[in-house]
Amino acid sequence: MASEPRITSARPGGVASARTGGVASARTGGVASARTRAMPESVFAHMDAAKAAARADGRDVIDLSIGSSDLPPPPEALAALRDATADPTTYGYCLASGSRPLREAAVRWHRERFGDPPGGALDPDAHALQLIGSQEGLAHLLWAVADPGDAILLPDPAYPSYFGAVAVAGLEAIPLPLREAHGFLPDLDAVAPGDADRARALVLNYPNNPTAGVADEAFFDRAVAFCHRHGLLLIHDFPYVDTVDGEACAPSVLARPGALEVAIELYSASKSFHMGGFRIGWALGHPGAIAALARVKSAVDFNAYLGIQRAAVAALARPRSAARRDALVFAARRAALVAALAEVGWALTAPPAGMYLWARIPASAGALAADSLAFCDALVRDTGVALAPGRGFGPHGEGHVRFALVRDAEALRDAARRVGAFLTKPG
Ligand SMILES: Cc1ncc(COP(=O)(O)O)c(C=O)c1O
């Protein structure tokens, strides 16, 4: 029998964790808390050290390990930020009312792309919130909607920060394997009903990091129905909305029937506008989740600098053709890298979206094929090519690496040649 949905549109009632209404903190030895100690090691920090060692050794490093876009931010965004720095009214704390222009711009942008969600238009006050990036938003959202010991359905592989966020929130991750044979979509029918019923939320991310898998509307309809059936909040991390090939944009779960009653979607200027260092994003969707997250954030931050919010507002107003142009840059790089890797014997299929190429390490790597961290360490040490080890994306990531398409096609071809030489080197 279907369980009673736990997600309601109450503010913040239906989805708020006990923590949202009152905090208890515990130190459990040394200075680090148990939840801090439960955080996994960061593969990005590991690769940072490995890159520094390679540079110190005189290697010319081609860094494809981090998904930090190298394309320029929109000029109108930079102009808005410049103007804001000359405007003293931007210098103080930005309270919630100050972030309304960004929330309005985000709602307008969503309406222009996807139309109004079935059942009602998004309201900038009830359905939108400014974030300091979608990473910050997701971590605090888990605090806002789940209590220590609660379970979360989490894709595996997944963006590494999810695992840290789950640990810090004291949650149990129930892994949902993403398999290539299943289009890198979780098989929701394979989730044990007991697991689905005891979980608080389902986390999805399409276009996906690291696999570059894409979800279609039919999958989102199944995910929405699943969340209704099991009383789950559907958290769709959506920073790669603008990175699909072709004319259509990646689907927004909020545009699906019944989604606004169960789903919240997290957006980022980091990928859409190449503004990763600016730390700005926004959440849209379920009003109870938005209100709970706003409440947690009121204890944590005073919103991003108003000038950065104005930069995001300016970027959100740019025509869709600009996003298309950038997506084509990544598509061309992807094609160039796939072709260059094929030439050195590493055959891969180009995905239709995203900023990444997710690749099983070829058998020619010998023992390193089963140890992505050792493979990446040896590769950057010997060739200067830095990749992200699949292991950092979860147990199902082991045996893979992720290439970030954040250098031009020539650099990617150079990287592929060096990888080819590494794979054929004796020993
Ligand atoms: C799936 C996913 N979510 C969130 C982020 C971080 O986005 P932001 O810069 O908005 O915090 C990334 C960055 O690579 C990502 O891949």
Coordinates of C-alpha atoms and ligand atoms in Angstrom, one line a residue:
M1 CA 0.0 0.0 0.0
A2 CA 1.2 3.5 -0.7
S3 CA 2.6 5.2 2.3
E4 CA 1.4 8.6 3.4
P5 CA 3.5 11.3 1.6
R6 CA 5.6 13.0 4.1
I7 CA 6.2 15.9 1.8
T8 CA 3.5 18.6 2.0
S9 CA 3.5 22.2 0.9
A10 CA 3.3 23.5 4.5
R11 CA 5.9 26.1 5.4
P12 CA 8.3 24.4 6.5
G13 CA 6.3 21.9 8.5
G14 CA 6.0 18.9 6.2
V15 CA 9.7 18.5 5.3
A16 CA 11.6 20.3 8.1
S17 CA 14.0 18.2 10.1
A18 CA 14.0 18.5 13.9
R19 CA 17.3 20.3 13.5
T20 CA 15.6 23.1 11.6
G21 CA 13.7 23.9 14.8
G22 CA 16.5 23.4 17.3
V23 CA 20.1 22.4 17.1
A24 CA 22.0 19.9 19.3
S25 CA 25.8 19.6 18.7
A26 CA 28.1 17.0 20.0
R27 CA 31.9 16.7 20.1
T28 CA 33.1 13.2 20.2
G29 CA 36.9 13.3 20.7
G30 CA 39.8 15.4 19.5
V31 CA 38.3 18.5 17.9
A32 CA 36.6 16.8 14.9
S33 CA 33.0 15.6 15.4
A34 CA 32.1 12.1 14.5
R35 CA 30.2 13.4 11.5
T36 CA 33.3 15.3 10.3
R37 CA 35.4 12.2 10.8
A38 CA 32.8 10.3 8.8
M39 CA 33.5 12.4 5.7
P40 CA 35.3 10.6 2.9
E41 CA 38.7 11.9 1.8
S42 CA 38.4 14.3 -1.1
V43 CA 39.8 13.0 -4.4
F44 CA 40.1 16.5 -5.6
A45 CA 42.4 17.4 -2.7
H46 CA 44.4 14.3 -3.4
M47 CA 44.7 15.2 -7.1
D48 CA 45.6 18.8 -6.1
A49 CA 48.7 17.4 -4.3
A50 CA 49.5 15.0 -7.1
K51 CA 49.4 17.9 -9.6
A52 CA 51.6 20.1 -7.4
A53 CA 54.1 17.3 -7.2
A54 CA 54.1 16.8 -11.0
R55 CA 54.6 20.5 -11.5
A56 CA 57.4 20.5 -9.0
D57 CA 59.0 17.7 -11.1
G58 CA 58.8 19.9 -14.2
R59 CA 55.8 18.4 -15.8
D60 CA 53.5 20.5 -18.0
V61 CA 50.2 19.7 -16.4
I62 CA 47.0 19.4 -18.5
D63 CA 44.5 19.6 -15.7
L64 CA 41.3 17.7 -16.7
S65 CA 40.5 16.7 -13.1
I66 CA 38.2 19.5 -12.1
G67 CA 35.0 20.6 -13.8
S68 CA 35.7 24.3 -13.6
S69 CA 34.7 25.8 -16.9
D70 CA 37.4 27.8 -18.7
L71 CA 34.8 29.7 -20.9
P72 CA 34.4 33.4 -20.1
P73 CA 31.4 34.6 -18.0
P74 CA 28.9 36.6 -19.8
P75 CA 30.2 40.2 -20.3
E76 CA 26.9 41.6 -19.1
A77 CA 27.4 39.7 -15.8
L78 CA 30.9 41.2 -15.3
A79 CA 29.6 44.7 -16.2
A80 CA 26.8 44.3 -13.6
L81 CA 29.3 43.3 -10.9
R82 CA 31.6 46.2 -11.8
D83 CA 28.7 48.6 -11.6
A84 CA 27.6 47.1 -8.3
T85 CA 31.0 47.6 -6.7
A86 CA 30.6 51.4 -7.3
D87 CA 27.2 51.4 -5.7
P88 CA 27.4 51.8 -1.9
T89 CA 23.9 50.3 -1.4
T90 CA 25.4 46.9 -2.3
Y91 CA 27.9 47.0 0.5
G92 CA 25.9 45.8 3.5
Y93 CA 24.3 42.5 4.5
C94 CA 21.8 41.2 2.0
L95 CA 18.7 40.0 3.7
A96 CA 16.0 37.9 2.1
S97 CA 14.2 40.8 0.6
G98 CA 17.4 42.0 -1.1
S99 CA 17.6 38.7 -3.0
R100 CA 14.2 39.2 -4.6
P101 CA 15.5 40.4 -8.0
L102 CA 17.5 37.2 -8.3
R103 CA 14.6 35.1 -7.3
E104 CA 12.4 36.9 -9.8
A105 CA 15.0 36.5 -12.5
A106 CA 15.3 32.7 -11.8
V107 CA 11.6 32.2 -11.9
R108 CA 11.3 34.2 -15.2
W109 CA 14.2 32.2 -16.7
H110 CA 12.5 28.9 -15.7
R111 CA 9.1 30.1 -17.2
E112 CA 10.8 31.1 -20.5
R113 CA 12.5 27.7 -20.8
F114 CA 9.9 25.3 -19.5
G115 CA 6.6 27.2 -19.1
D116 CA 4.7 27.2 -15.9
P117 CA 4.7 23.9 -13.9
P118 CA 1.5 22.0 -14.2
G119 CA -0.8 23.2 -11.4
G120 CA 0.6 26.7 -11.0
A121 CA 3.2 29.3 -11.7
L122 CA 6.4 29.5 -9.6
D123 CA 6.2 32.3 -7.1
P124 CA 9.5 34.1 -6.4
D125 CA 8.7 34.3 -2.7
A126 CA 7.4 30.8 -2.1
H127 CA 9.2 28.7 -4.7
A128 CA 12.7 30.3 -5.0
L129 CA 15.8 30.8 -2.9
Q130 CA 19.2 32.3 -3.5
L131 CA 22.1 29.8 -2.9
I132 CA 25.9 30.2 -2.6
G133 CA 26.2 27.6 -5.3
S134 CA 24.2 24.4 -5.7
Q135 CA 26.8 22.5 -3.6
E136 CA 26.1 24.7 -0.6
G137 CA 22.4 24.4 -1.3
L138 CA 22.4 20.7 -1.4
A139 CA 24.4 20.3 1.8
H140 CA 22.2 22.7 3.8
L141 CA 19.1 21.2 2.2
L142 CA 20.0 17.8 3.7
W143 CA 20.2 19.5 7.1
A144 CA 16.9 21.2 6.5
V145 CA 14.9 18.1 5.6
A146 CA 16.5 15.1 7.3
D147 CA 17.6 14.2 10.8
P148 CA 20.7 12.3 11.9
G149 CA 20.1 8.6 11.2
D150 CA 17.7 9.3 8.4
A151 CA 18.4 7.6 5.1
I152 CA 18.8 9.3 1.7
L153 CA 18.6 7.6 -1.7
L154 CA 21.8 8.6 -3.4
P155 CA 23.2 7.8 -6.9
D156 CA 26.4 5.9 -7.1
P157 CA 28.6 7.2 -8.8
A158 CA 27.8 10.8 -7.8
Y159 CA 29.4 14.2 -7.4
P160 CA 31.8 13.6 -4.5
S161 CA 30.5 16.4 -2.4
Y162 CA 27.2 14.5 -1.9
F163 CA 29.0 11.9 0.2
G164 CA 30.6 14.6 2.4
A165 CA 27.2 16.4 2.8
V166 CA 25.5 13.2 3.7
A167 CA 28.1 12.4 6.3
V168 CA 28.1 15.9 7.8
A169 CA 24.3 15.7 8.1
G170 CA 24.7 12.4 9.9
L171 CA 22.6 10.5 7.3
E172 CA 22.8 7.0 5.9
A173 CA 23.2 6.9 2.1
I174 CA 21.2 4.1 0.4
P175 CA 23.1 3.8 -2.9
L176 CA 21.3 3.7 -6.3
P177 CA 23.7 2.2 -8.8
L178 CA 23.9 4.1 -12.1
R179 CA 24.7 1.5 -14.8
E180 CA 25.6 2.3 -18.4
A181 CA 23.3 -0.5 -19.6
H182 CA 20.4 1.5 -17.9
G183 CA 21.4 4.8 -19.4
F184 CA 23.0 5.8 -16.1
L185 CA 19.5 6.2 -14.6
P186 CA 18.8 4.5 -11.3
D187 CA 16.5 1.5 -11.5
L188 CA 13.7 2.7 -9.1
D189 CA 11.9 -0.6 -9.4
A190 CA 14.9 -2.3 -7.8
V191 CA 14.8 -0.1 -4.7
A192 CA 13.6 -2.3 -1.8
P193 CA 10.2 -0.9 -0.7
G194 CA 11.4 -0.8 2.9
D195 CA 14.4 1.4 1.9
A196 CA 12.2 3.7 -0.2
D197 CA 9.7 4.1 2.7
R198 CA 12.3 4.8 5.4
A199 CA 14.3 7.3 3.2
R200 CA 13.6 11.0 3.4
A201 CA 14.7 12.1 0.0
L202 CA 15.8 10.9 -3.5
V203 CA 18.8 12.8 -5.0
L204 CA 19.0 12.9 -8.8
N205 CA 21.4 14.9 -11.1
Y206 CA 20.8 15.1 -14.9
P207 CA 22.7 15.8 -17.0
N208 CA 24.8 13.7 -14.7
N209 CA 28.2 14.3 -13.1
P210 CA 30.3 12.1 -13.7
T211 CA 28.6 9.9 -16.2
A212 CA 27.1 12.6 -18.5
G213 CA 23.9 10.5 -18.6
V214 CA 20.7 12.4 -19.4
A215 CA 17.2 11.8 -18.0
D216 CA 14.1 12.2 -20.2
E217 CA 10.7 13.3 -19.1
A218 CA 9.4 9.8 -18.9
F219 CA 12.1 9.0 -16.3
F220 CA 11.2 12.1 -14.3
D221 CA 7.5 11.1 -14.4
R222 CA 8.5 7.8 -12.9
A223 CA 10.7 9.5 -10.2
V224 CA 7.9 11.9 -9.3
A225 CA 5.4 9.0 -8.9
F226 CA 8.0 7.1 -6.9
C227 CA 8.5 10.1 -4.5
H228 CA 4.7 10.5 -4.1
R229 CA 4.3 6.8 -3.4
H230 CA 7.0 6.7 -0.8
G231 CA 6.7 10.2 0.8
L232 CA 10.1 11.4 -0.5
L233 CA 11.4 14.8 -1.3
L234 CA 12.9 14.7 -4.8
I235 CA 16.1 16.8 -4.9
H236 CA 17.2 17.4 -8.5
D237 CA 20.7 18.9 -8.6
F238 CA 20.5 20.6 -12.0
P239 CA 23.7 22.6 -12.6
Y240 CA 24.2 21.1 -16.1
V241 CA 20.8 22.3 -17.5
D242 CA 22.6 24.2 -20.3
T243 CA 25.1 21.5 -21.4
V244 CA 23.0 19.3 -23.7
D245 CA 23.7 19.0 -27.4
G246 CA 20.8 19.7 -29.8
E247 CA 18.1 22.3 -29.7
A248 CA 16.1 21.1 -26.7
C249 CA 17.3 21.9 -23.2
A250 CA 17.6 19.2 -20.6
P251 CA 14.2 18.6 -19.0
S252 CA 13.4 20.2 -15.7
V253 CA 11.6 17.9 -13.3
L254 CA 9.5 20.9 -12.1
A255 CA 7.8 20.9 -15.5
R256 CA 6.4 17.5 -14.9
P257 CA 2.9 16.9 -13.4
G258 CA 2.8 16.6 -9.7
A259 CA 6.5 17.6 -9.3
L260 CA 5.9 20.8 -7.4
E261 CA 4.4 18.8 -4.6
V262 CA 7.5 16.7 -4.1
A263 CA 10.5 18.3 -5.9
I264 CA 13.1 21.0 -5.5
E265 CA 15.7 21.8 -8.2
L266 CA 19.1 23.3 -7.6
Y267 CA 20.7 25.5 -10.2
S268 CA 24.1 27.1 -10.6
A269 CA 25.8 30.0 -12.3
S270 CA 29.0 27.9 -12.2
K271 CA 28.2 25.7 -15.2
S272 CA 25.5 27.8 -17.1
F273 CA 27.5 31.0 -17.0
H274 CA 31.1 29.8 -16.2
M275 CA 31.0 31.7 -12.9
G276 CA 32.2 28.9 -10.5
G277 CA 34.4 31.2 -8.5
F278 CA 31.5 33.7 -7.9
R279 CA 29.6 31.1 -5.8
I280 CA 26.0 31.8 -6.8
G281 CA 23.1 29.6 -7.5
W282 CA 19.4 29.3 -6.8
A283 CA 16.8 26.7 -5.8
L284 CA 13.3 26.4 -7.2
G285 CA 10.4 24.2 -6.3
H286 CA 8.6 22.7 -3.3
P287 CA 7.7 25.5 -1.0
G288 CA 8.1 23.6 2.2
A289 CA 11.6 22.5 1.3
I290 CA 12.4 26.1 0.2
A291 CA 11.2 27.5 3.5
A292 CA 13.1 24.9 5.6
L293 CA 16.3 25.6 3.6
A294 CA 15.8 29.3 4.0
R295 CA 15.5 28.8 7.8
V296 CA 18.8 26.7 8.0
K297 CA 20.6 29.3 5.8
S298 CA 19.4 32.1 8.1
A299 CA 21.8 30.6 10.7
V300 CA 24.6 30.2 8.2
D301 CA 24.8 33.0 5.7
F302 CA 23.4 36.4 4.8
N303 CA 23.2 35.6 1.1
A304 CA 25.9 36.2 -1.5
Y305 CA 27.2 39.8 -2.2
L306 CA 24.5 41.8 -3.9
G307 CA 26.9 42.6 -6.8
I308 CA 27.3 38.9 -7.5
Q309 CA 23.5 38.4 -7.4
R310 CA 23.2 41.3 -9.9
A311 CA 25.8 39.5 -12.1
A312 CA 23.6 36.4 -12.0
V313 CA 20.5 38.4 -12.8
A314 CA 22.3 39.8 -15.9
A315 CA 23.4 36.4 -16.9
L316 CA 20.0 34.9 -16.5
A317 CA 18.6 37.5 -19.0
R318 CA 21.0 36.5 -21.8
P319 CA 19.4 34.8 -24.8
R320 CA 19.2 31.1 -25.0
S321 CA 21.4 31.2 -28.1
A322 CA 24.3 32.1 -25.8
A323 CA 23.8 28.9 -23.8
R324 CA 23.5 26.9 -27.0
R325 CA 26.8 28.4 -28.3
D326 CA 28.6 27.3 -25.1
A327 CA 27.1 23.8 -25.2
L328 CA 28.4 23.4 -28.8
V329 CA 31.9 24.3 -27.5
F330 CA 31.7 21.4 -25.1
A331 CA 30.2 19.1 -27.7
A332 CA 33.1 19.8 -30.1
R333 CA 35.7 19.2 -27.4
R334 CA 34.0 16.0 -26.5
A335 CA 34.1 14.8 -30.1
A336 CA 37.7 15.8 -30.4
L337 CA 38.7 13.9 -27.2
V338 CA 36.7 10.8 -28.1
A339 CA 38.4 10.7 -31.6
A340 CA 41.9 11.3 -30.2
L341 CA 41.4 8.6 -27.5
A342 CA 40.2 6.2 -30.2
E343 CA 43.4 6.8 -32.1
V344 CA 45.4 5.6 -29.2
G345 CA 43.2 2.5 -28.7
W346 CA 40.8 3.8 -26.0
A347 CA 37.3 3.4 -27.6
L348 CA 34.5 5.4 -26.0
T349 CA 31.0 6.5 -26.9
A350 CA 30.5 10.2 -26.8
P351 CA 27.6 11.1 -24.4
P352 CA 25.0 13.7 -25.6
A353 CA 25.5 16.2 -22.8
G354 CA 27.6 17.5 -20.0
M355 CA 31.2 18.7 -19.5
Y356 CA 32.7 15.3 -18.9
L357 CA 33.8 12.1 -20.5
W358 CA 33.4 9.1 -18.1
A359 CA 35.6 6.2 -19.1
R360 CA 36.3 2.7 -17.9
I361 CA 40.1 2.4 -17.6
P362 CA 41.3 0.1 -20.4
A363 CA 42.7 -3.3 -19.7
S364 CA 46.0 -2.2 -21.3
A365 CA 46.6 -0.3 -18.0
G366 CA 47.2 -3.7 -16.4
A367 CA 46.8 -3.7 -12.6
L368 CA 46.1 0.0 -12.6
A369 CA 42.8 -0.6 -14.5
A370 CA 41.2 -1.7 -11.2
D371 CA 42.7 1.1 -9.1
S372 CA 41.6 4.5 -10.4
L373 CA 43.5 6.5 -7.8
A374 CA 46.8 4.7 -8.5
F375 CA 46.1 5.1 -12.3
C376 CA 45.5 8.8 -11.9
D377 CA 48.6 9.2 -9.6
A378 CA 50.8 7.4 -12.1
L379 CA 49.3 9.2 -15.1
V380 CA 49.9 12.7 -13.7
R381 CA 53.3 11.9 -12.4
D382 CA 54.5 10.4 -15.7
T383 CA 52.6 12.5 -18.3
G384 CA 51.2 15.6 -16.5
V385 CA 47.6 14.7 -17.5
A386 CA 45.4 15.1 -14.5
L387 CA 42.1 13.2 -14.4
A388 CA 39.6 12.6 -11.6
P389 CA 39.8 9.0 -10.2
G390 CA 36.4 7.3 -10.4
R391 CA 36.7 5.9 -6.9
G392 CA 36.0 9.4 -5.5
F393 CA 32.5 9.3 -7.1
G394 CA 31.5 6.2 -5.1
P395 CA 32.1 2.5 -5.2
H396 CA 30.5 2.1 -8.7
G397 CA 33.0 4.7 -9.9
E398 CA 36.0 2.4 -9.2
G399 CA 37.7 1.3 -12.4
H400 CA 36.8 4.5 -14.2
V401 CA 38.2 8.0 -14.7
R402 CA 36.5 11.3 -15.5
F403 CA 37.9 13.7 -18.1
A404 CA 36.6 17.3 -17.6
L405 CA 36.3 19.1 -21.0
V406 CA 37.8 22.3 -19.6
R407 CA 40.6 22.8 -22.0
D408 CA 40.5 23.5 -25.8
A409 CA 40.4 20.7 -28.4
E410 CA 44.2 21.0 -29.0
A411 CA 45.0 20.5 -25.4
L412 CA 42.6 17.6 -25.2
R413 CA 44.3 16.0 -28.2
D414 CA 47.7 16.5 -26.6
A415 CA 46.3 14.9 -23.4
A416 CA 45.0 11.9 -25.4
R417 CA 48.4 11.4 -27.1
R418 CA 50.2 11.4 -23.7
V419 CA 47.6 9.0 -22.3
G420 CA 48.2 6.7 -25.3
A421 CA 52.0 6.8 -24.7
F422 CA 51.4 6.0 -21.0
L423 CA 49.2 3.0 -21.8
T424 CA 51.7 1.5 -24.2
K425 CA 54.8 2.1 -22.1
P426 CA 56.4 -1.2 -21.1
G427 CA 56.0 -2.3 -17.5
Ligands
LIG1 C1 26.5 17.7 -9.7 C2 27.1 18.9 -9.2 N1 26.5 19.6 -8.3 C3 27.0 20.8 -7.8 C4 28.2 21.2 -8.2 C5 28.8 22.5 -7.6 O1 28.1 23.6 -8.2 P1 28.2 25.0 -7.5 O2 29.5 25.6 -8.1 O3 27.0 25.7 -7.9 O4 28.3 24.8 -6.0 C6 28.9 20.5 -9.2 C7 30.3 21.0 -9.6 O5 31.0 20.4 -10.3 C8 28.4 19.4 -9.7 O6 29.0 18.6 -10.6

